[in-house]
Coordinates of C-alpha atoms in Angstrom, one line a residue:
M528 CA 16.6 10.0 25.9
T529 CA 13.7 10.7 23.2
K530 CA 13.8 7.1 21.2
W531 CA 14.9 4.8 24.6
T532 CA 14.6 0.6 24.0
T533 CA 15.3 -2.5 25.3
A534 CA 19.3 -1.9 24.7
D535 CA 18.9 0.5 27.4
I536 CA 18.1 -1.3 29.7
P537 CA 21.5 -1.3 32.2
G538 CA 22.5 -4.5 33.8
Q539 CA 20.6 -6.6 35.6
S540 CA 23.0 -9.2 36.9
G541 CA 22.2 -10.2 40.8
R542 CA 18.4 -8.8 41.1
T543 CA 15.1 -10.8 41.1
A544 CA 12.1 -9.5 39.1
V545 CA 8.7 -11.1 40.0
V546 CA 6.9 -10.6 37.0
T547 CA 3.1 -11.6 36.6
G548 CA 1.0 -13.4 33.8
A549 CA 4.7 -13.0 32.2
N550 CA 3.5 -16.5 29.9
T551 CA 1.3 -14.2 27.1
G552 CA 1.9 -10.4 25.8
L553 CA 3.5 -7.5 27.5
G554 CA 4.7 -10.2 30.6
L555 CA 6.4 -12.2 28.3
E556 CA 8.0 -10.0 26.5
T557 CA 8.9 -7.8 29.9
A558 CA 9.9 -11.3 31.8
K559 CA 12.4 -11.6 28.2
A560 CA 14.2 -8.3 28.2
L561 CA 14.9 -8.5 31.8
A562 CA 16.0 -12.2 31.6
A563 CA 18.1 -10.9 28.6
K564 CA 19.5 -8.2 31.2
G565 CA 20.8 -10.9 33.7
A566 CA 18.1 -10.9 36.0
H567 CA 16.7 -13.9 38.1
V568 CA 13.0 -13.5 36.8
V569 CA 10.3 -15.3 38.5
L570 CA 7.4 -15.8 36.2
A571 CA 4.1 -15.5 37.9
V572 CA 1.8 -17.5 36.3
R573 CA -2.5 -18.9 36.4
N574 CA -1.1 -21.9 34.2
I575 CA 2.1 -23.8 34.8
D576 CA 1.5 -25.8 31.2
K577 CA 1.4 -22.4 29.8
G578 CA 4.3 -20.9 31.6
E579 CA 6.5 -23.9 31.2
A580 CA 6.4 -23.1 27.4
A581 CA 6.9 -18.6 27.8
A582 CA 10.0 -20.2 29.6
E583 CA 10.7 -22.2 26.6
W584 CA 10.6 -19.3 24.4
I585 CA 12.5 -16.9 26.4
S586 CA 15.2 -19.6 26.4
R587 CA 15.3 -20.0 22.9
S588 CA 16.5 -16.3 22.4
V589 CA 17.5 -15.8 25.8
P590 CA 19.8 -19.3 26.2
D591 CA 21.3 -18.6 29.2
A592 CA 18.1 -17.2 31.0
D593 CA 18.2 -17.4 34.7
L594 CA 14.0 -18.1 34.8
E595 CA 11.8 -19.8 38.0
L596 CA 8.5 -20.6 37.4
Q597 CA 5.4 -19.4 40.5
R598 CA 2.1 -20.6 40.3
L599 CA -0.3 -17.1 40.9
D600 CA -4.0 -17.0 40.6
L601 CA -5.4 -13.0 41.2
G602 CA -8.5 -13.9 41.2
S603 CA -8.0 -16.1 44.5
L604 CA -6.7 -14.7 47.9
A605 CA -6.0 -18.0 48.7
S606 CA -3.4 -18.4 45.9
V607 CA -1.6 -15.0 46.4
R608 CA -0.9 -15.6 49.5
E609 CA 0.7 -19.0 49.1
S610 CA 2.2 -17.9 45.9
A611 CA 3.6 -14.9 47.9
E612 CA 4.8 -17.0 51.0
E613 CA 6.6 -18.7 48.1
I614 CA 8.6 -16.7 46.8
K615 CA 9.1 -15.2 50.4
A616 CA 11.0 -18.4 51.2
K617 CA 12.9 -19.3 48.2
H618 CA 14.1 -15.0 48.1
D619 CA 15.5 -13.1 50.8
R620 CA 15.5 -10.0 47.9
I621 CA 13.3 -9.1 45.8
D622 CA 14.2 -6.0 43.4
L623 CA 11.7 -5.8 40.8
L624 CA 7.1 -6.3 41.1
I625 CA 6.2 -6.1 38.1
N626 CA 2.6 -6.0 38.0
N627 CA 1.2 -6.5 35.2
A628 CA -1.7 -9.2 34.7
G629 CA -5.0 -8.3 33.8
V630 CA -7.7 -8.9 32.6
M631 CA -10.4 -6.5 29.4
Y632 CA -13.5 -6.6 28.8
P633 CA -14.6 -9.9 29.8
P634 CA -18.6 -10.8 30.2
R635 CA -19.5 -10.2 33.9
E636 CA -17.8 -13.0 35.9
T637 CA -16.8 -13.0 39.9
T638 CA -13.3 -14.1 41.0
V639 CA -13.2 -16.7 43.7
D640 CA -13.6 -14.5 46.4
G641 CA -16.7 -12.8 44.9
F642 CA -15.3 -9.9 43.5
E643 CA -15.5 -8.5 39.8
L644 CA -13.2 -10.0 37.3
Q645 CA -11.7 -7.1 36.6
F646 CA -11.8 -5.4 39.7
G647 CA -10.6 -7.9 41.6
T648 CA -8.0 -9.3 39.5
N649 CA -6.8 -6.1 38.5
H650 CA -6.6 -4.4 41.6
L651 CA -7.2 -6.1 44.9
G652 CA -4.9 -9.5 43.2
H653 CA -2.4 -6.9 42.6
F654 CA -3.1 -5.0 45.8
A655 CA -2.4 -8.0 48.1
L656 CA 0.1 -9.5 46.6
T657 CA 2.1 -6.3 46.8
G658 CA 1.5 -6.0 50.6
L659 CA 2.5 -9.6 51.5
L660 CA 5.9 -9.3 48.9
L661 CA 6.7 -5.9 50.4
E662 CA 8.9 -6.8 52.9
R663 CA 11.2 -8.6 50.4
L664 CA 11.6 -4.9 49.0
L665 CA 11.7 -2.6 51.3
P666 CA 15.8 -3.5 52.5
V667 CA 17.1 -3.9 49.0
P668 CA 18.3 -0.7 47.8
G669 CA 16.7 1.1 44.4
S670 CA 13.9 -1.6 44.4
R671 CA 10.9 -0.9 42.8
V672 CA 6.6 -2.0 42.4
V673 CA 5.6 -1.3 38.7
T674 CA 2.6 -1.5 38.1
V675 CA 0.3 -1.5 34.5
S676 CA -2.4 0.4 33.7
S677 CA -3.7 1.7 30.9
I678 CA -5.4 4.5 28.3
G679 CA -8.8 2.9 29.6
H680 CA -8.1 5.1 33.0
R681 CA -10.1 7.9 31.6
I682 CA -12.5 5.5 29.8
N683 CA -15.8 5.2 31.5
A684 CA -13.8 5.6 34.9
A685 CA -15.0 6.1 38.0
I686 CA -14.6 4.0 41.8
H687 CA -18.0 3.2 42.6
F688 CA -18.0 2.6 46.2
D689 CA -21.5 2.0 46.0
D690 CA -21.2 -1.2 43.9
L691 CA -17.4 -1.8 43.6
Q692 CA -18.7 -5.8 42.1
W693 CA -21.2 -4.0 39.8
E694 CA -24.0 -6.0 41.0
R695 CA -26.6 -3.6 39.7
S696 CA -25.4 -3.4 36.5
Y697 CA -22.4 -3.9 34.5
S698 CA -20.8 -2.4 31.9
R699 CA -17.4 -4.1 31.0
V700 CA -16.0 -0.6 29.5
G701 CA -16.8 0.8 33.2
A702 CA -15.1 -2.3 35.2
Y703 CA -12.1 -2.2 33.2
G704 CA -11.7 1.6 33.4
Q705 CA -12.1 1.3 37.7
S706 CA -9.5 -1.2 37.7
K707 CA -7.2 0.7 35.2
L708 CA -8.1 4.0 37.7
A709 CA -7.8 1.9 40.3
N710 CA -4.1 0.9 39.2
L711 CA -3.1 4.1 39.2
L712 CA -4.5 5.5 42.2
F713 CA -3.4 2.7 44.1
T714 CA 0.5 3.4 42.6
Y715 CA 0.3 7.2 44.0
E716 CA -1.0 6.6 47.0
L717 CA 1.8 4.1 47.9
Q718 CA 4.5 5.9 46.2
R719 CA 3.7 9.0 49.3
R720 CA 3.5 5.9 52.3
L721 CA 7.2 4.7 50.5
I722 CA 8.3 7.9 51.0
G723 CA 12.1 7.4 53.1
Q724 CA 12.1 3.7 51.6
N725 CA 14.2 2.1 49.5
T726 CA 11.3 1.4 47.2
T727 CA 9.4 3.2 44.7
A728 CA 6.4 2.9 43.1
L729 CA 5.8 3.6 39.2
A730 CA 3.3 2.7 36.8
A731 CA 3.1 2.3 32.9
H732 CA 0.6 1.8 29.8
P733 CA 1.2 -0.1 26.6
G734 CA -0.6 2.0 24.4
G735 CA -2.5 0.3 22.3
S736 CA -0.9 -3.4 22.0
D737 CA -2.3 -6.3 20.1
T738 CA -1.9 -8.7 22.7
E739 CA -4.1 -12.0 23.8
L740 CA -6.3 -9.2 26.4
M741 CA -8.3 -8.5 22.8
R742 CA -10.1 -11.9 23.2
H743 CA -12.8 -10.8 25.4
L744 CA -13.8 -7.2 23.6
P745 CA -18.0 -7.6 22.4
G746 CA -18.3 -8.7 19.1
V747 CA -19.1 -5.2 17.3
L748 CA -15.8 -4.1 18.9
Q749 CA -13.8 -7.2 17.5
R750 CA -14.9 -6.8 13.8
T751 CA -13.3 -2.9 14.1
V752 CA -9.8 -4.3 15.2
P753 CA -8.1 -5.0 11.9
L754 CA -9.1 -1.4 10.5
L755 CA -7.5 -0.1 14.4
R756 CA -4.9 -2.9 14.1
P757 CA -2.6 0.3 12.1
L758 CA -2.4 1.9 15.5
F759 CA -1.4 -0.7 17.5
Q760 CA 2.0 -1.9 18.2
D761 CA 3.4 -5.1 19.1
A762 CA 3.9 -6.4 23.1
A763 CA 7.4 -6.0 22.6
A764 CA 7.1 -2.1 21.9
G765 CA 4.2 -2.5 24.0
A766 CA 5.9 -3.3 27.5
L767 CA 8.7 -0.8 26.4
P768 CA 7.1 1.5 29.3
T769 CA 7.0 -1.0 31.6
L770 CA 10.7 -1.8 31.4
R771 CA 11.9 1.8 31.5
A772 CA 9.5 2.6 34.6
A773 CA 11.6 -0.6 36.0
T774 CA 15.2 -0.6 35.3
D775 CA 16.0 3.6 33.8
P776 CA 17.8 5.4 36.8
G777 CA 16.5 8.4 36.0
A778 CA 12.7 7.2 36.7
L779 CA 11.5 8.4 39.9
G780 CA 8.5 6.9 42.4
G781 CA 5.1 8.3 41.1
Q782 CA 5.9 8.3 37.3
Y783 CA 3.8 6.7 34.7
F784 CA 4.8 5.7 31.5
G785 CA 3.5 5.1 28.3
P786 CA 4.1 5.5 24.7
N787 CA 5.2 9.0 23.2
L788 CA 2.2 9.1 20.5
T789 CA -0.2 7.7 23.3
T790 CA -0.9 4.6 21.6
R791 CA 2.3 3.9 20.0
G792 CA 5.7 4.6 20.1
Y793 CA 8.7 5.2 22.8
P794 CA 8.5 5.4 26.2
K795 CA 8.4 8.5 27.7
V796 CA 6.5 10.5 31.4
V797 CA 2.9 10.9 30.3
P798 CA 0.2 12.2 32.1
S799 CA -2.4 10.3 34.0
S800 CA -6.3 12.2 34.5
D801 CA -7.0 14.3 37.5
Q802 CA -9.0 11.8 38.8
S803 CA -6.1 9.8 39.4
H804 CA -4.6 12.5 41.4
D805 CA -7.0 12.9 43.8
L806 CA -5.8 12.0 46.7
E807 CA -9.2 11.3 48.9
L808 CA -10.1 9.1 46.5
Q809 CA -6.2 7.4 46.7
R810 CA -6.8 7.2 50.4
R811 CA -10.4 5.6 50.2
L812 CA -9.0 3.1 48.3
W813 CA -6.6 2.0 50.1
A814 CA -8.4 1.6 53.1
V815 CA -11.2 -0.6 50.6
S816 CA -8.5 -2.5 48.9
E817 CA -7.2 -3.3 52.8
E818 CA -11.1 -4.7 53.9
L819 CA -12.1 -6.3 51.0
T820 CA -8.2 -8.1 50.6
G821 CA -7.5 -8.5 54.7
V822 CA -3.8 -7.2 53.5
T823 CA -2.2 -4.2 55.6
F824 CA 0.6 -2.6 54.9
P825 CA 1.9 -2.7 58.7
A826 CA 5.9 -1.8 57.7
L827 CA 4.4 1.5 55.5
Q828 CA 2.7 5.4 57.1
P829 CA -0.9 6.6 56.1
S830 CA 0.0 9.1 53.7
R831 CA 0.1 13.1 54.8
A832 CA 0.6 15.1 51.8

């Protein structure tokens, strides 16, 4: 299938999807598409007012949308724990967990827990949320965890175990690359631990999407955006790889979806960097992430392959 679109999403009635960062950009389009196919969509957002505006926007296009708002601040482990408990109290099952929310290229900031903002939000927050919600996914046949990475996982990217929080020096691009590489390392390690379970783990990237993430680009790069915009696609197109990873019946655990023309186009399975497939790196990051978040995955056995 070379031109997969939202028309190819199977019916989602009776399914529950949790989408982080669902108030804008890729997450908003992902939530809208799932709601249009009948899913009950939990909009997990940091700002409830913006979440309400997002729900109203979706409902204008999908009048019968089945939506629910959930406050979630991925930059606070306390908020992640509280949100996970509230979601579990309301839902006996989760069919889709879409780890979409993220920040890109901000000036150096830290989360409530002292983690570098991009690593703490993009990776650690989602690692913790997944671990805390997994018990609601595991019993559900066909359930999936989809984590949104980026082509940025290849750009100046490494896991700086000697300075994970970039306290000695800070590179916006390097820190973003580290967080997006971490998303893939997490996905691949999670998938191996899920072998034999009902749940699978997949990843996606949106290519070059013209979304709110661009707001933190340094001034010199901001000036290039109008010149590069022809290479970008809108958020609806950028959400297609995530949606295919989440809903295509033929998608397999461990696959990584992205646009067929790298920065734009229709979604297909794409390769990720050699570094993202490094088993030792995956296992080491997993162990460090458990230590930093205090969240473990007791239902899963450590991977061996």
